[in-house]
C-alpha positions as a Python dict, from the first residue, in 0.01 Angstrom:
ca = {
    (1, 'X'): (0, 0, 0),
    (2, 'X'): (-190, -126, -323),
    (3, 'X'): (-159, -501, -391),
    (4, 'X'): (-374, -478, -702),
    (5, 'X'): (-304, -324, -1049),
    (6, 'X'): (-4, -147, -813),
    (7, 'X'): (91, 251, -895),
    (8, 'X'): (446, 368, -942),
    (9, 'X'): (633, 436, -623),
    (10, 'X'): (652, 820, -653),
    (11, 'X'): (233, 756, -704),
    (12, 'X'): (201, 590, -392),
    (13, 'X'): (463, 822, -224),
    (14, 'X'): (199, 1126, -300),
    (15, 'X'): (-97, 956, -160),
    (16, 'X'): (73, 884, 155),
    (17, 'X'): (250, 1192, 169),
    (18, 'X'): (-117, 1338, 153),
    (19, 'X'): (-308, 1105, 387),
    (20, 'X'): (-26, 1223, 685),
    (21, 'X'): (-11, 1558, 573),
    (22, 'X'): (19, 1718, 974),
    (23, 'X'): (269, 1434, 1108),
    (24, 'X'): (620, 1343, 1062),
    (25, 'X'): (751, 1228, 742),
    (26, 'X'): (1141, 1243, 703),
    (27, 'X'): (1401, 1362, 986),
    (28, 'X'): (1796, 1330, 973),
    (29, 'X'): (2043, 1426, 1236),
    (30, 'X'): (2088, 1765, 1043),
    (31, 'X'): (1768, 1868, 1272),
    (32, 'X'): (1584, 1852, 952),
    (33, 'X'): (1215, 1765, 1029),
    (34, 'X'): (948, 1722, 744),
    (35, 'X'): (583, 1637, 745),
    (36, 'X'): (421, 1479, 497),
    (37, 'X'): (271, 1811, 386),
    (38, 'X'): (607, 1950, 381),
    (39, 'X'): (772, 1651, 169),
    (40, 'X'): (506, 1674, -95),
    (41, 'X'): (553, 2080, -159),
    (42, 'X'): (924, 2033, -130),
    (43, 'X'): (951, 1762, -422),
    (44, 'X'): (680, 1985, -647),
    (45, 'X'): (872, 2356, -584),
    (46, 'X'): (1239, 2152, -627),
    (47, 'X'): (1065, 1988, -976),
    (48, 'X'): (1060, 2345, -1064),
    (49, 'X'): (1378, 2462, -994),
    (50, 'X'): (1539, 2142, -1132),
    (51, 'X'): (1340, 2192, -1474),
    (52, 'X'): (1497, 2503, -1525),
    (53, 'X'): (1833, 2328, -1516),
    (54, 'X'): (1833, 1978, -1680),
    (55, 'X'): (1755, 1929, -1988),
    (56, 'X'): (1406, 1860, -2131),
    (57, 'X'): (1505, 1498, -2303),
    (58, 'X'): (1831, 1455, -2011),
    (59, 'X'): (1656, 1146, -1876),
    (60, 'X'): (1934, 984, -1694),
    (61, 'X'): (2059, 1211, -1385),
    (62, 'X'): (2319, 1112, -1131),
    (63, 'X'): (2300, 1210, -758),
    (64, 'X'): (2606, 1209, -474),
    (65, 'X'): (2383, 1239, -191),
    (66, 'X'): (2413, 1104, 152),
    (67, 'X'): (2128, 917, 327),
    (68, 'X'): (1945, 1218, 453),
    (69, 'X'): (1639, 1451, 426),
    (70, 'X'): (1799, 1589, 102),
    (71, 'X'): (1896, 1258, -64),
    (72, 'X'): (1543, 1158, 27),
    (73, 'X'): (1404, 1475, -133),
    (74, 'X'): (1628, 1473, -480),
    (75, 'X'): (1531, 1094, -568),
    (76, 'X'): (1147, 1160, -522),
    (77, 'X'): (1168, 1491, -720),
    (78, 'X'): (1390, 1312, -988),
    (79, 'X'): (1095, 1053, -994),
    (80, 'X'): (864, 1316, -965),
    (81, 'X'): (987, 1471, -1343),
    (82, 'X'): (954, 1108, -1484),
    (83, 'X'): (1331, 1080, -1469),
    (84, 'X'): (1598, 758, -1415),
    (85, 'X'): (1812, 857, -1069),
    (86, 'X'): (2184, 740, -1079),
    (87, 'X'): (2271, 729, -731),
    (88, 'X'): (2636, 684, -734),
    (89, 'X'): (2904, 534, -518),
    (90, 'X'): (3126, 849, -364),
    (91, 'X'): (3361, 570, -206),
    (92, 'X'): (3481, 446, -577),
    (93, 'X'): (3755, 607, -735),
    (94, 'X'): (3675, 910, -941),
    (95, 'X'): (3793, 715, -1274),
    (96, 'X'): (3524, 449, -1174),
    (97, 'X'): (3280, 746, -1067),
    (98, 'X'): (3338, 863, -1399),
    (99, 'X'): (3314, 521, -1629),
    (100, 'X'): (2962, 526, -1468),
    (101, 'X'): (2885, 896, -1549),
    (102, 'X'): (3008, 838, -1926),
    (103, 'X'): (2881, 500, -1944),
    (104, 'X'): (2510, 610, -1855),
    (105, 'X'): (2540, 907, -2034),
    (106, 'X'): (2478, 1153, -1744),
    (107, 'X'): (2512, 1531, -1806),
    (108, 'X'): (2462, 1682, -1454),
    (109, 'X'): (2477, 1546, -1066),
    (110, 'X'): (2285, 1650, -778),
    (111, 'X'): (2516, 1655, -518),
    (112, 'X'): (2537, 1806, -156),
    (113, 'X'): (2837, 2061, 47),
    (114, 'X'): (2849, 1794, 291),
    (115, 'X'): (2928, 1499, 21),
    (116, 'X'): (3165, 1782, -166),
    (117, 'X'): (3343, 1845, 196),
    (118, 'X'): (3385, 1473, 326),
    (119, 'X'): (3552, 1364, -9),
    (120, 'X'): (3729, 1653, -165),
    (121, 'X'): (3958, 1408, -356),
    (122, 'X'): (3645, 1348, -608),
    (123, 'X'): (3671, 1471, -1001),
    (124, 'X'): (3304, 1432, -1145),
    (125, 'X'): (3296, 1476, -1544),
    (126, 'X'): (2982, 1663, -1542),
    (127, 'X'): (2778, 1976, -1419),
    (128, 'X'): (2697, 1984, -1025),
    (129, 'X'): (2412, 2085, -893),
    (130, 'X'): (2472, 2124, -513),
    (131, 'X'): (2115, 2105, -306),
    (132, 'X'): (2180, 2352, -80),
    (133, 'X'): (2228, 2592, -333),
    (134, 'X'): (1901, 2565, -485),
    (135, 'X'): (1718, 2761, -198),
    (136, 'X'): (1815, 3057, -351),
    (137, 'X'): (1728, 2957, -684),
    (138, 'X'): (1358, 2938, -598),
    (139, 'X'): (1069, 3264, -622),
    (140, 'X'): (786, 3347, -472),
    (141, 'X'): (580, 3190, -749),
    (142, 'X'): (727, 2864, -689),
    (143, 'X'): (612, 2884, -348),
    (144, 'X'): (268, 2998, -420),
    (145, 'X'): (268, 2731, -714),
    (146, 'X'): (399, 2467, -469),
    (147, 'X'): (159, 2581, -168),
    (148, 'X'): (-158, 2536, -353),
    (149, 'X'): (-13, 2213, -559),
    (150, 'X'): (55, 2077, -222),
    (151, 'X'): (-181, 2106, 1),
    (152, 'X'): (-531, 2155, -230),
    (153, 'X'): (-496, 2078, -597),
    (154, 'X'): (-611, 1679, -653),
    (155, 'X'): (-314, 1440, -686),
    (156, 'X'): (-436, 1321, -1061),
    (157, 'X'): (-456, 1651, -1150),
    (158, 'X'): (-85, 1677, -1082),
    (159, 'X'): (-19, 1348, -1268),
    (160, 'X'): (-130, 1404, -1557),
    (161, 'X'): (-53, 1701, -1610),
    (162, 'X'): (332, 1587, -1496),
    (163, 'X'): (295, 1300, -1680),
    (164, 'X'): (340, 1030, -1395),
    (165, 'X'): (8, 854, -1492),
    (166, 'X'): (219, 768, -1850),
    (167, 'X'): (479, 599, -1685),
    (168, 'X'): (477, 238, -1715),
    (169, 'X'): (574, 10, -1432),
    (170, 'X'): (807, -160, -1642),
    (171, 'X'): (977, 196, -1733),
    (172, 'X'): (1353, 216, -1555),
    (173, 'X'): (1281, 419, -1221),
    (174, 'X'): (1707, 365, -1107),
    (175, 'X'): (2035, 255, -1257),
    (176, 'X'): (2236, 109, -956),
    (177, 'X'): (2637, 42, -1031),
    (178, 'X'): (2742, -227, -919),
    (179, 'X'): (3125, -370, -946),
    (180, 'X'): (3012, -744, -991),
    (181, 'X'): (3271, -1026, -1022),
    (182, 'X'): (3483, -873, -1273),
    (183, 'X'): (3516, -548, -1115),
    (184, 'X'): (3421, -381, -1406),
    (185, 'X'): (3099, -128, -1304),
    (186, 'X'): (2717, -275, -1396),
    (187, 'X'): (2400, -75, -1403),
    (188, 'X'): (2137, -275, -1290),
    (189, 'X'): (1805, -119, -1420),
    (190, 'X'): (1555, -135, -1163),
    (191, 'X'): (1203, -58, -1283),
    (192, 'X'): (922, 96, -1091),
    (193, 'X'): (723, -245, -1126),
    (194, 'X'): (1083, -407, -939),
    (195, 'X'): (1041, -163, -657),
    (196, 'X'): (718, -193, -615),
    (197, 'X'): (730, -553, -577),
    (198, 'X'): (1000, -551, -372),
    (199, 'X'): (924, -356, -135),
    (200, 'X'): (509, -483, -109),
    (201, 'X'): (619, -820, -30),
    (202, 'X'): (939, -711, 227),
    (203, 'X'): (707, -503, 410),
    (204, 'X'): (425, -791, 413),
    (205, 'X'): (685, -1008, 494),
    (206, 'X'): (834, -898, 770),
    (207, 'X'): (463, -735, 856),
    (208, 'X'): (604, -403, 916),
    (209, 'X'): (339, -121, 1005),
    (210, 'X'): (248, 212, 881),
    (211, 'X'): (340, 316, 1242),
    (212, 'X'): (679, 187, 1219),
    (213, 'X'): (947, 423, 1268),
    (214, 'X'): (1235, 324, 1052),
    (215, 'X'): (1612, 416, 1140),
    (216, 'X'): (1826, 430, 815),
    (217, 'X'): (2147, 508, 776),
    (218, 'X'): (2295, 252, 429),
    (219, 'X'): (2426, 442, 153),
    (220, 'X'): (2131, 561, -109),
    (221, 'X'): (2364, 383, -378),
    (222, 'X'): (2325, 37, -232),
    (223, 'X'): (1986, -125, -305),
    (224, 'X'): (1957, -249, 47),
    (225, 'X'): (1955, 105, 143),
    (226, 'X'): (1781, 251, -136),
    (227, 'X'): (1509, 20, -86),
    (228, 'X'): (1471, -50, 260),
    (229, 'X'): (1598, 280, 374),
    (230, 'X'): (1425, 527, 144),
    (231, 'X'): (1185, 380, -98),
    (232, 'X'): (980, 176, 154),
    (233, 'X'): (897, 436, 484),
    (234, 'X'): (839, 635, 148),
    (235, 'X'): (592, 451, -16),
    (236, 'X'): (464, 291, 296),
    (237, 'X'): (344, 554, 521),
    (238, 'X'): (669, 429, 736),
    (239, 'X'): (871, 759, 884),
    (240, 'X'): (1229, 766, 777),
    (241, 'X'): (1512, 835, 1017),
    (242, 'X'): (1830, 880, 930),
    (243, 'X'): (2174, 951, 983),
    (244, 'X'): (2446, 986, 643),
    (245, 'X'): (2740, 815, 811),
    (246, 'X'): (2672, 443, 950),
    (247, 'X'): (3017, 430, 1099),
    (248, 'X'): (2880, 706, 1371),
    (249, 'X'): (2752, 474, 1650),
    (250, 'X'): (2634, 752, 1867),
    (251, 'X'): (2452, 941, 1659),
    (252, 'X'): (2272, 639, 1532),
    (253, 'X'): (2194, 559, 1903),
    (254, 'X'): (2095, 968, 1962),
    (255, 'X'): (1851, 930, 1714),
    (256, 'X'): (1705, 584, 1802),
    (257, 'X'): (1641, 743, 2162),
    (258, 'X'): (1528, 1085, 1994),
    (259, 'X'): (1231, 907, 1807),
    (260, 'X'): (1193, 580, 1925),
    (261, 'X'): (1264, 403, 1594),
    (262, 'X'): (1117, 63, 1595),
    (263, 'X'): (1297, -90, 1279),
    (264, 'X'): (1644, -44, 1163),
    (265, 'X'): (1844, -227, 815),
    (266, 'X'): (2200, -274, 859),
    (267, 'X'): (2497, -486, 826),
    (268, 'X'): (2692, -700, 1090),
    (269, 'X'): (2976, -474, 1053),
    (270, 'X'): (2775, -208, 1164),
    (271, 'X'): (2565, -368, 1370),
    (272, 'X'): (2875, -516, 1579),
    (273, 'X'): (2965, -126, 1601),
    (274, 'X'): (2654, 21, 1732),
    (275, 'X'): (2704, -286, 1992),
    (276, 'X'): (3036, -205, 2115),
    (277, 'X'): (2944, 218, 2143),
    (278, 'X'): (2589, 246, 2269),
    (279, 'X'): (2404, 162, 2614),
    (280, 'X'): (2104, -21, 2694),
    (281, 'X'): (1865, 209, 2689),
    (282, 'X'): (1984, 369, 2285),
    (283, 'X'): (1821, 105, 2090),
    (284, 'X'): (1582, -49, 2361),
    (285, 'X'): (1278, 83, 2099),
    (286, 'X'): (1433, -114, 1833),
    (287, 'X'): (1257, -458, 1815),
    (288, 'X'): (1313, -540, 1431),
    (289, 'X'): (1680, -511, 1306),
    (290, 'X'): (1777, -695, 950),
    (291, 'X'): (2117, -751, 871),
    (292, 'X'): (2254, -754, 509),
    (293, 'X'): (2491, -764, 240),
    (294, 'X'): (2742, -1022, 495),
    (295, 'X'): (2728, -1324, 645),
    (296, 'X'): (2495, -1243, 1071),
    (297, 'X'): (2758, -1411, 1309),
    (298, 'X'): (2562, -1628, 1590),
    (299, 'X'): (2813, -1457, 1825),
    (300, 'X'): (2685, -1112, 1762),
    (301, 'X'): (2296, -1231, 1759),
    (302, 'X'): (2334, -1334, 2136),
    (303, 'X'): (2530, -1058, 2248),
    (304, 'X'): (2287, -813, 2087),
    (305, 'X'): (2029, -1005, 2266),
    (306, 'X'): (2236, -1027, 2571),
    (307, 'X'): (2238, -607, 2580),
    (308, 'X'): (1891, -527, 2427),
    (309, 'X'): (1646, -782, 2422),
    (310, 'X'): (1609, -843, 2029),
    (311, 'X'): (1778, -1104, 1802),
    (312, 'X'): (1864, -935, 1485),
    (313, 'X'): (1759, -1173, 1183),
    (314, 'X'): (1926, -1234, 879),
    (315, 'X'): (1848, -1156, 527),
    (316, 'X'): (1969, -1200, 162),
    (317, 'X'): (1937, -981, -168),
    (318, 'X'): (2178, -867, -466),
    (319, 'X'): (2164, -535, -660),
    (320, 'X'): (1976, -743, -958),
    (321, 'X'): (1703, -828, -718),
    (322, 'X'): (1589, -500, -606),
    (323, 'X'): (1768, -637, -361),
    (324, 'X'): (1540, -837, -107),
    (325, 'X'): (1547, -1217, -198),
    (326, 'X'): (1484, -1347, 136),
    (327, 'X'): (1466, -1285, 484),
    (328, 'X'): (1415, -1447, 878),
    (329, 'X'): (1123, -1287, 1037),
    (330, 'X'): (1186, -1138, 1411),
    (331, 'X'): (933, -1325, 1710),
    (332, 'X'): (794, -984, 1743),
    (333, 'X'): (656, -966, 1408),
    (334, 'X'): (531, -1319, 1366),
    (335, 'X'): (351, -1541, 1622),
    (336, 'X'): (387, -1863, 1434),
    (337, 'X'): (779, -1803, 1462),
    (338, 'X'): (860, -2210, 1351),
    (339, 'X'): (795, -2106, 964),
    (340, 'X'): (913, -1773, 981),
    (341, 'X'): (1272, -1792, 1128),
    (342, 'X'): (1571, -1972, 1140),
    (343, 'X'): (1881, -1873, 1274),
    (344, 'X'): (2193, -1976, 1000),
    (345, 'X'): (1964, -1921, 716),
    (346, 'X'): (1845, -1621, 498),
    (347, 'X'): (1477, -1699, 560),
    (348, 'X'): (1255, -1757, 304),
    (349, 'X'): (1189, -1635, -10),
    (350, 'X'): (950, -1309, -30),
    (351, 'X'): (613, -1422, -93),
    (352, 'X'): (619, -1358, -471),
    (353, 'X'): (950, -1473, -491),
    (354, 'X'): (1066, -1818, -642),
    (355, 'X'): (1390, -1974, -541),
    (356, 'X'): (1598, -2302, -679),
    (357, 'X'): (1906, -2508, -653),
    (358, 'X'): (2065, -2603, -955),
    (359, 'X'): (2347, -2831, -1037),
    (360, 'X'): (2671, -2635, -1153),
    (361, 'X'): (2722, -2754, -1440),
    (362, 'X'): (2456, -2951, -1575),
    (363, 'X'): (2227, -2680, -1483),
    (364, 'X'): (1937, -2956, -1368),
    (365, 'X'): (1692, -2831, -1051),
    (366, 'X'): (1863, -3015, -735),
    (367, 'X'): (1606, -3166, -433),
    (368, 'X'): (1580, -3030, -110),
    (369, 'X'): (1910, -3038, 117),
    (370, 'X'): (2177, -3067, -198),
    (371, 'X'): (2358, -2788, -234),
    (372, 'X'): (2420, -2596, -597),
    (373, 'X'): (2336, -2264, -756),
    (374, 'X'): (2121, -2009, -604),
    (375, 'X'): (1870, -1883, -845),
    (376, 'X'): (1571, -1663, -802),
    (377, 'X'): (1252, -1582, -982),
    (378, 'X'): (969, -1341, -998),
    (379, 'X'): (904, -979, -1017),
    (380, 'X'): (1202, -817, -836),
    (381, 'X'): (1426, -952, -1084),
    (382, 'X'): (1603, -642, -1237),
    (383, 'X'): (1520, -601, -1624),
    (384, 'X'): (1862, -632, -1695),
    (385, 'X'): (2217, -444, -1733),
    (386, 'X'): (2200, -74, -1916),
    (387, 'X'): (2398, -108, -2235),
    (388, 'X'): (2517, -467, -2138),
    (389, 'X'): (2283, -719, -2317),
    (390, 'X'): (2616, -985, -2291),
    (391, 'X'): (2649, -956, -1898),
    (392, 'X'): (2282, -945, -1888),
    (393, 'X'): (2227, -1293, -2073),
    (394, 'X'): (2498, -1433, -1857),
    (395, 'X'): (2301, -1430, -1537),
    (396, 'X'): (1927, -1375, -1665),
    (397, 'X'): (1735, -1684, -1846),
    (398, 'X'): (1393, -1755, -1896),
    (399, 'X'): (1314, -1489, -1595),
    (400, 'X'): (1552, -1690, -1383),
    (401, 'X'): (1862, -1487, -1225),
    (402, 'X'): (2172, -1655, -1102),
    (403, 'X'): (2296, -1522, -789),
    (404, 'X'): (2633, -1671, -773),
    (405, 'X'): (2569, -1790, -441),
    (406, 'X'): (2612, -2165, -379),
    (407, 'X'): (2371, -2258, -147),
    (408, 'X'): (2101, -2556, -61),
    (409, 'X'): (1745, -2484, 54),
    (410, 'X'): (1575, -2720, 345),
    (411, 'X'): (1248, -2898, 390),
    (412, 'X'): (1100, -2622, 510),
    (413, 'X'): (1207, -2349, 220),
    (414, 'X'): (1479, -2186, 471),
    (415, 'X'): (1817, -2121, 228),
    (416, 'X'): (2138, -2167, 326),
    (417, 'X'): (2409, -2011, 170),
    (418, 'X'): (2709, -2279, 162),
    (419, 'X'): (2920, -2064, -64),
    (420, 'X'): (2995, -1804, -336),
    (421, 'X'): (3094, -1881, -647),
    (422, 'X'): (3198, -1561, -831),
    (423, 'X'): (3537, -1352, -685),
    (424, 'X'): (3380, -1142, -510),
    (425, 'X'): (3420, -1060, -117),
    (426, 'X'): (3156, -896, 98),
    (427, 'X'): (3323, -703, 307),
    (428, 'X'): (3198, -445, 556),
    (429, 'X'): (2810, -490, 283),
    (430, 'X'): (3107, -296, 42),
    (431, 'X'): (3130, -528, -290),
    (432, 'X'): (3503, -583, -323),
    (433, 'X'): (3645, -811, -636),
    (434, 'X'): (3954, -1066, -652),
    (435, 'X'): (4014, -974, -1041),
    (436, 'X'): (4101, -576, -975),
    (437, 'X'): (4291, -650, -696),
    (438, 'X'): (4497, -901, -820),
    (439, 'X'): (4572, -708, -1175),
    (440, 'X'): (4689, -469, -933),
    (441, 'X'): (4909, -648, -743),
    (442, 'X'): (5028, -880, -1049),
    (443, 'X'): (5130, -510, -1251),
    (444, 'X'): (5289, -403, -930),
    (445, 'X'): (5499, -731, -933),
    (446, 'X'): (5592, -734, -1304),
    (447, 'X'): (5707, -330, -1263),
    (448, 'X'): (5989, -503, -1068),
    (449, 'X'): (6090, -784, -1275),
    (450, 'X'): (6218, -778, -1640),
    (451, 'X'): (5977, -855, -1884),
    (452, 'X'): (5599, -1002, -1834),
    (453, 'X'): (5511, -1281, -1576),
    (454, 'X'): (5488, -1599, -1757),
    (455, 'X'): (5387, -1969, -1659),
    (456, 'X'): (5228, -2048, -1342),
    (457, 'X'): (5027, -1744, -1165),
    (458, 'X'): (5240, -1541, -912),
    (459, 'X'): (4944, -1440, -708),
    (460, 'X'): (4595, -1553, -608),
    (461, 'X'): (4321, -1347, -408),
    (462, 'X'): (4060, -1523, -199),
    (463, 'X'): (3895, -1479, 75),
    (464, 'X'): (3813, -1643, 467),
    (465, 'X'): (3481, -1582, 717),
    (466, 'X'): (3605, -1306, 954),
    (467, 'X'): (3375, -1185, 1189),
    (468, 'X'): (3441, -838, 1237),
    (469, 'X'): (3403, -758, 862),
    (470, 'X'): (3262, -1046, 745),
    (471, 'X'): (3509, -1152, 478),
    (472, 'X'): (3885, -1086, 499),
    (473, 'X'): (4093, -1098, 171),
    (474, 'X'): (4384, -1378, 139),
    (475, 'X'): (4705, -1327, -111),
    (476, 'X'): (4832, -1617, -190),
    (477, 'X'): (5206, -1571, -351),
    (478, 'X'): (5445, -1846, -471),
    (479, 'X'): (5747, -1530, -437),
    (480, 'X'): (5730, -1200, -430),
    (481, 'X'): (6035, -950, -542),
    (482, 'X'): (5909, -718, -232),
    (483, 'X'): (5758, -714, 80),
    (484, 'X'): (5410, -710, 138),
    (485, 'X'): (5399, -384, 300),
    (486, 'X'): (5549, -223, 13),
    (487, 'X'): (5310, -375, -221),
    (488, 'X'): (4989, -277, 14),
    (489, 'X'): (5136, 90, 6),
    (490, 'X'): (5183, 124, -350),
    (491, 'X'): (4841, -31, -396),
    (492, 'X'): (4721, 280, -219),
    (493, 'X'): (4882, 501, -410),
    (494, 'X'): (4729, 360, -725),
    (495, 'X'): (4371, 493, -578),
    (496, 'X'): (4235, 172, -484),
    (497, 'X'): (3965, 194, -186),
    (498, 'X'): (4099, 115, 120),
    (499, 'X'): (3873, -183, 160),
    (500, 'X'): (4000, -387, -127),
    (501, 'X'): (4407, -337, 30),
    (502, 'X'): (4439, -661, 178),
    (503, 'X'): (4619, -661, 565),
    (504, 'X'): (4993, -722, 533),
    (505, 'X'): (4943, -1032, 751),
    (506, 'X'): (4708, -1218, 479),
    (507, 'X'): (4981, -1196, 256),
    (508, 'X'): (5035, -1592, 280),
    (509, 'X'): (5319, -1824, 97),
    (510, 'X'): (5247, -2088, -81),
    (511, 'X'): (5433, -2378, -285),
    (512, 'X'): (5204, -2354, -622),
    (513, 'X'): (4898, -2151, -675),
    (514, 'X'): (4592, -2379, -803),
    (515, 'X'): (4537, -2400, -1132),
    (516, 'X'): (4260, -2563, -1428),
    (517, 'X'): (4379, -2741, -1680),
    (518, 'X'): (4266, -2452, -1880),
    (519, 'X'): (4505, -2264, -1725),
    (520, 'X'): (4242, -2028, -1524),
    (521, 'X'): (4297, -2050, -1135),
    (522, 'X'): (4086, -2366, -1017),
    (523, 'X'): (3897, -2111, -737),
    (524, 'X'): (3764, -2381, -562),
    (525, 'X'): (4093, -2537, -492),
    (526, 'X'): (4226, -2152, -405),
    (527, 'X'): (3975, -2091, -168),
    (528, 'X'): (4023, -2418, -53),
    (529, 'X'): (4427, -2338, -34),
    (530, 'X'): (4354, -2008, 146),
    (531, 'X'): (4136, -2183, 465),
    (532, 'X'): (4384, -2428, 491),
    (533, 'X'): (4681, -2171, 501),
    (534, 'X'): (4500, -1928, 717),
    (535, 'X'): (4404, -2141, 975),
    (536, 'X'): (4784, -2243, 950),
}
């Protein structure tokens, strides 16, 4: 991979594709094998067949694809045409689905029977184009066309005349939705220069190699598995393995056997999972495994070490940050393993990554050890929010983006994360926020009383460590005019995901509910309340 005057991904996915033409490029647990011959006439004959379809000026195009062969195959070809992928979230809501379609102006979808099948209950507001139908879609000249593009025609040639040596690194290559503190759906815009950066300096990191056999199975519309997952065996000369369901512990552990993966991104939910279903022997190949997107329990670390040999490492990213911020690197990958890991941490910083404490409300740079706001800096910071410029200037200034993380960074550059700060709850690497959940409940609770709620909050949502699912939401009520289990099953017939209804049994009385002199809930203090009550 370049490290100087850097080409786009989908440039440096070509030249890899064409210096491994004969071996194994992409596999899922479909049985779907390609080389990296294969991958590179694919994307050019689907280009083709896609141009027909879309619009000339329709830059913006949203994909429902699982992590597979085929989601692998309709984000390159969508970078391929010089177009912005949407990779959406299939587990929202179809009204959120469809805020995101509207709000990025998004005409068709690339979609897939399988993602059609599993969740029948979606309404998209805009033209489908299902994958598998293609295939039918495509002549004899496309094949020709693609055979000789493929396989003998030089790759500049192709660029130019596709107009891939035009695109500017700082040009949007994704728009990834994410539900942020308020809830309300943001499209981070993630430029080819972003991934590029990001996914240089996680592979030099963690000194992955081009031999590396990578088993993915993250959803394509979460950056830690659109990055990690897809963009980097891509770009890297890595092979990608994957499997579109991460809840399936034994086909994960079929296909870790199958081809001997080596590295594998996940999250402790999962991870805990794969532990409980899989023997000795399923991920005895796997020597590097990153966890993500929650909080990496000590307990699960040495019982995953206990069964296979390997202590899975901790990292840290957001959506903004394309997503890789920092990360512990495994003994196997580093000899020198006293500045490269530390259990309890996130690691360090990326290499061209700058990181800072500051104080919360004076906003001043903090020393080593104190702990404040988590900010980062440097080129993996996202270029902002798509049609947002006011959300965007909240978190972004003077290049420096504001996590929302409370955390204090050591001696030795090692970052601890002490806290979060915006209401928001990790749970299962799924984003789930306080605000939605507790409009919900509040409109729920003022159905059944006359008039409007006024005074003193009924309700507060928070959250505790849990270490199954790494959070666990906490409603905090002063009184409620029904019981908790009636609430939690009329909050699922409002459509909410399943993961943001709280357990009945976290439905937790209190005497007041915390409040600022503003009025606002004092969070602190709430989250503060909820421990205390909890532990109770």
């Amino acid at each position: 991979m370049s490290t100087h005057a850097p080409l786009t991904p989908i440039r440096q996915v070509l030249r890899a594709c064409r210096a491994d033409m004969k071996n194994l490029k992409f596999a899922d647990s479909t049985g779907v094998e390609l080389t990296g011959g294969r991958t590179f006439m694919t994307i050019l004959i689907l280009r083709k067949v896609l141009r027909r379809i879309l619009a000339r000026n329709e830059q913006n195009v949203g994909l429902l694809m699982p992590t597979s062969v085929y989601g692998a195959l309709a984000n390159l070809t969508l970078a391929l045409d010089c177009r912005t992928a949407v990779n959406l979230n299939y587990t929202f809501h179809s009204d959120t689905i469809n805020y995101c379609i509207e709000q990025a102006g998004i005409k068709h979808v690339i979609t897939s029977r399988k993602v059609l099948e599993r969740f029948p209950h979606i309404k998209i507001n805009a033209e489908l184009i299902v994958m598998e139908d293609l295939r039918s879609k495509v002549t004899w000249l496309d094949k020709i066309i693609g055979i000789v593009d493929g396989y003998i025609t030089p790759i500049i040639c192709l660029e130019i005349v596709f107009g891939n040596n035009r695109v500017s690194l700082d040009d949007v290559l994704t728009i990834i939705y994410t539900s942020g503190s308020t809830g309300t759906p943001k499209g981070a815009m993630i430029t080819h220069r972003n991934m590029v950066e990001n996914v240089d300096a996680f592979f030099q990191h963690l000194n992955l190699q081009k031999s590396d056999l990578l088993l993915g199975a993250l959803p394509l519309f979460h950056a830690f598995g659109y990055t990690t997952s897809f963009w980097m065996p891509a770009m890297s000369g890595m092979k990608g393995i994957y499997h579109f369901n991460p809840l399936e512990p034994k086909k994960m552990a079929e296909l870790a056997r199958q081809y001997q993966c080596t590295a594998m991104p996940t999250t402790p939910t999962f991870l805990r999972n794969y532990l409980k279903h899989s023997q000795k022997e399923d991920f005895e190949s796997v020597h590097t495994v990153v966890c993500g997107a929650e909080k990496l329990p000590t307990d699960l670390i040495d019982a995953w070490d206990a069964k296979f040999g390997v202590r899975p490492v901790e990292g840290y990213g957001t959506t903004e940050l394309s997503p890789v911020a920092a990360v512990n690197v495994p003994k196997v990958r580093r000899e020198d393993t006293q500045n490269w890991l530390r259990e309890g941490t996130i690691g360090r910083p990326l290499p061209n990554l700058q990181a800072r404490v500051v104080h919360l409300e004076t906003g001043e740079a903090l020393p080593p050890e104190m702990a404040g706001m988590l900010q980062i800096k440097g080129p993996s910071v996202m270029k902002g929010y798509y049609k947002n410029p006011e959300k965007t200037d909240a978190v972004l200034k003077d290049g420096w983006y504001t996590t929302g993380d409370i955390a204090k960074i050591d001696a030795e550059g090692f970052i601890w994360i002490v806290g979060r700060e915006s209401r928001i709850s990790k749970i299962g690497g799924e984003m789930v926020p306080h605000i939605l959940i507790e409009d919900a409940i509040t409109k729920i609770i003022a159905s059944r009383l006359s008039g409007d709620l006024e005074g003193e909050p009924a309700i507060a949502v928070s959250s505790i460590a849990d270490e199954r699912r790494g959070e666990r939401l906490i409603v905090l009520y002063r009184a409620l005019p029904l019981s908790a289990e009636e609430i939690c099953k009329l909050l699922q017939q409002s459509g909410l995901p399943n993961i943001w209804i709280p357990y009945t049994k976290d439905f937790l009385q209190v005497e007041s509910i915390p409040i600022l002199g503003t009025g606002k809930l004092d969070l602190r203090a709430v989250k503060d309340l909820a421990e205390k009550v909890a532990s109770q």
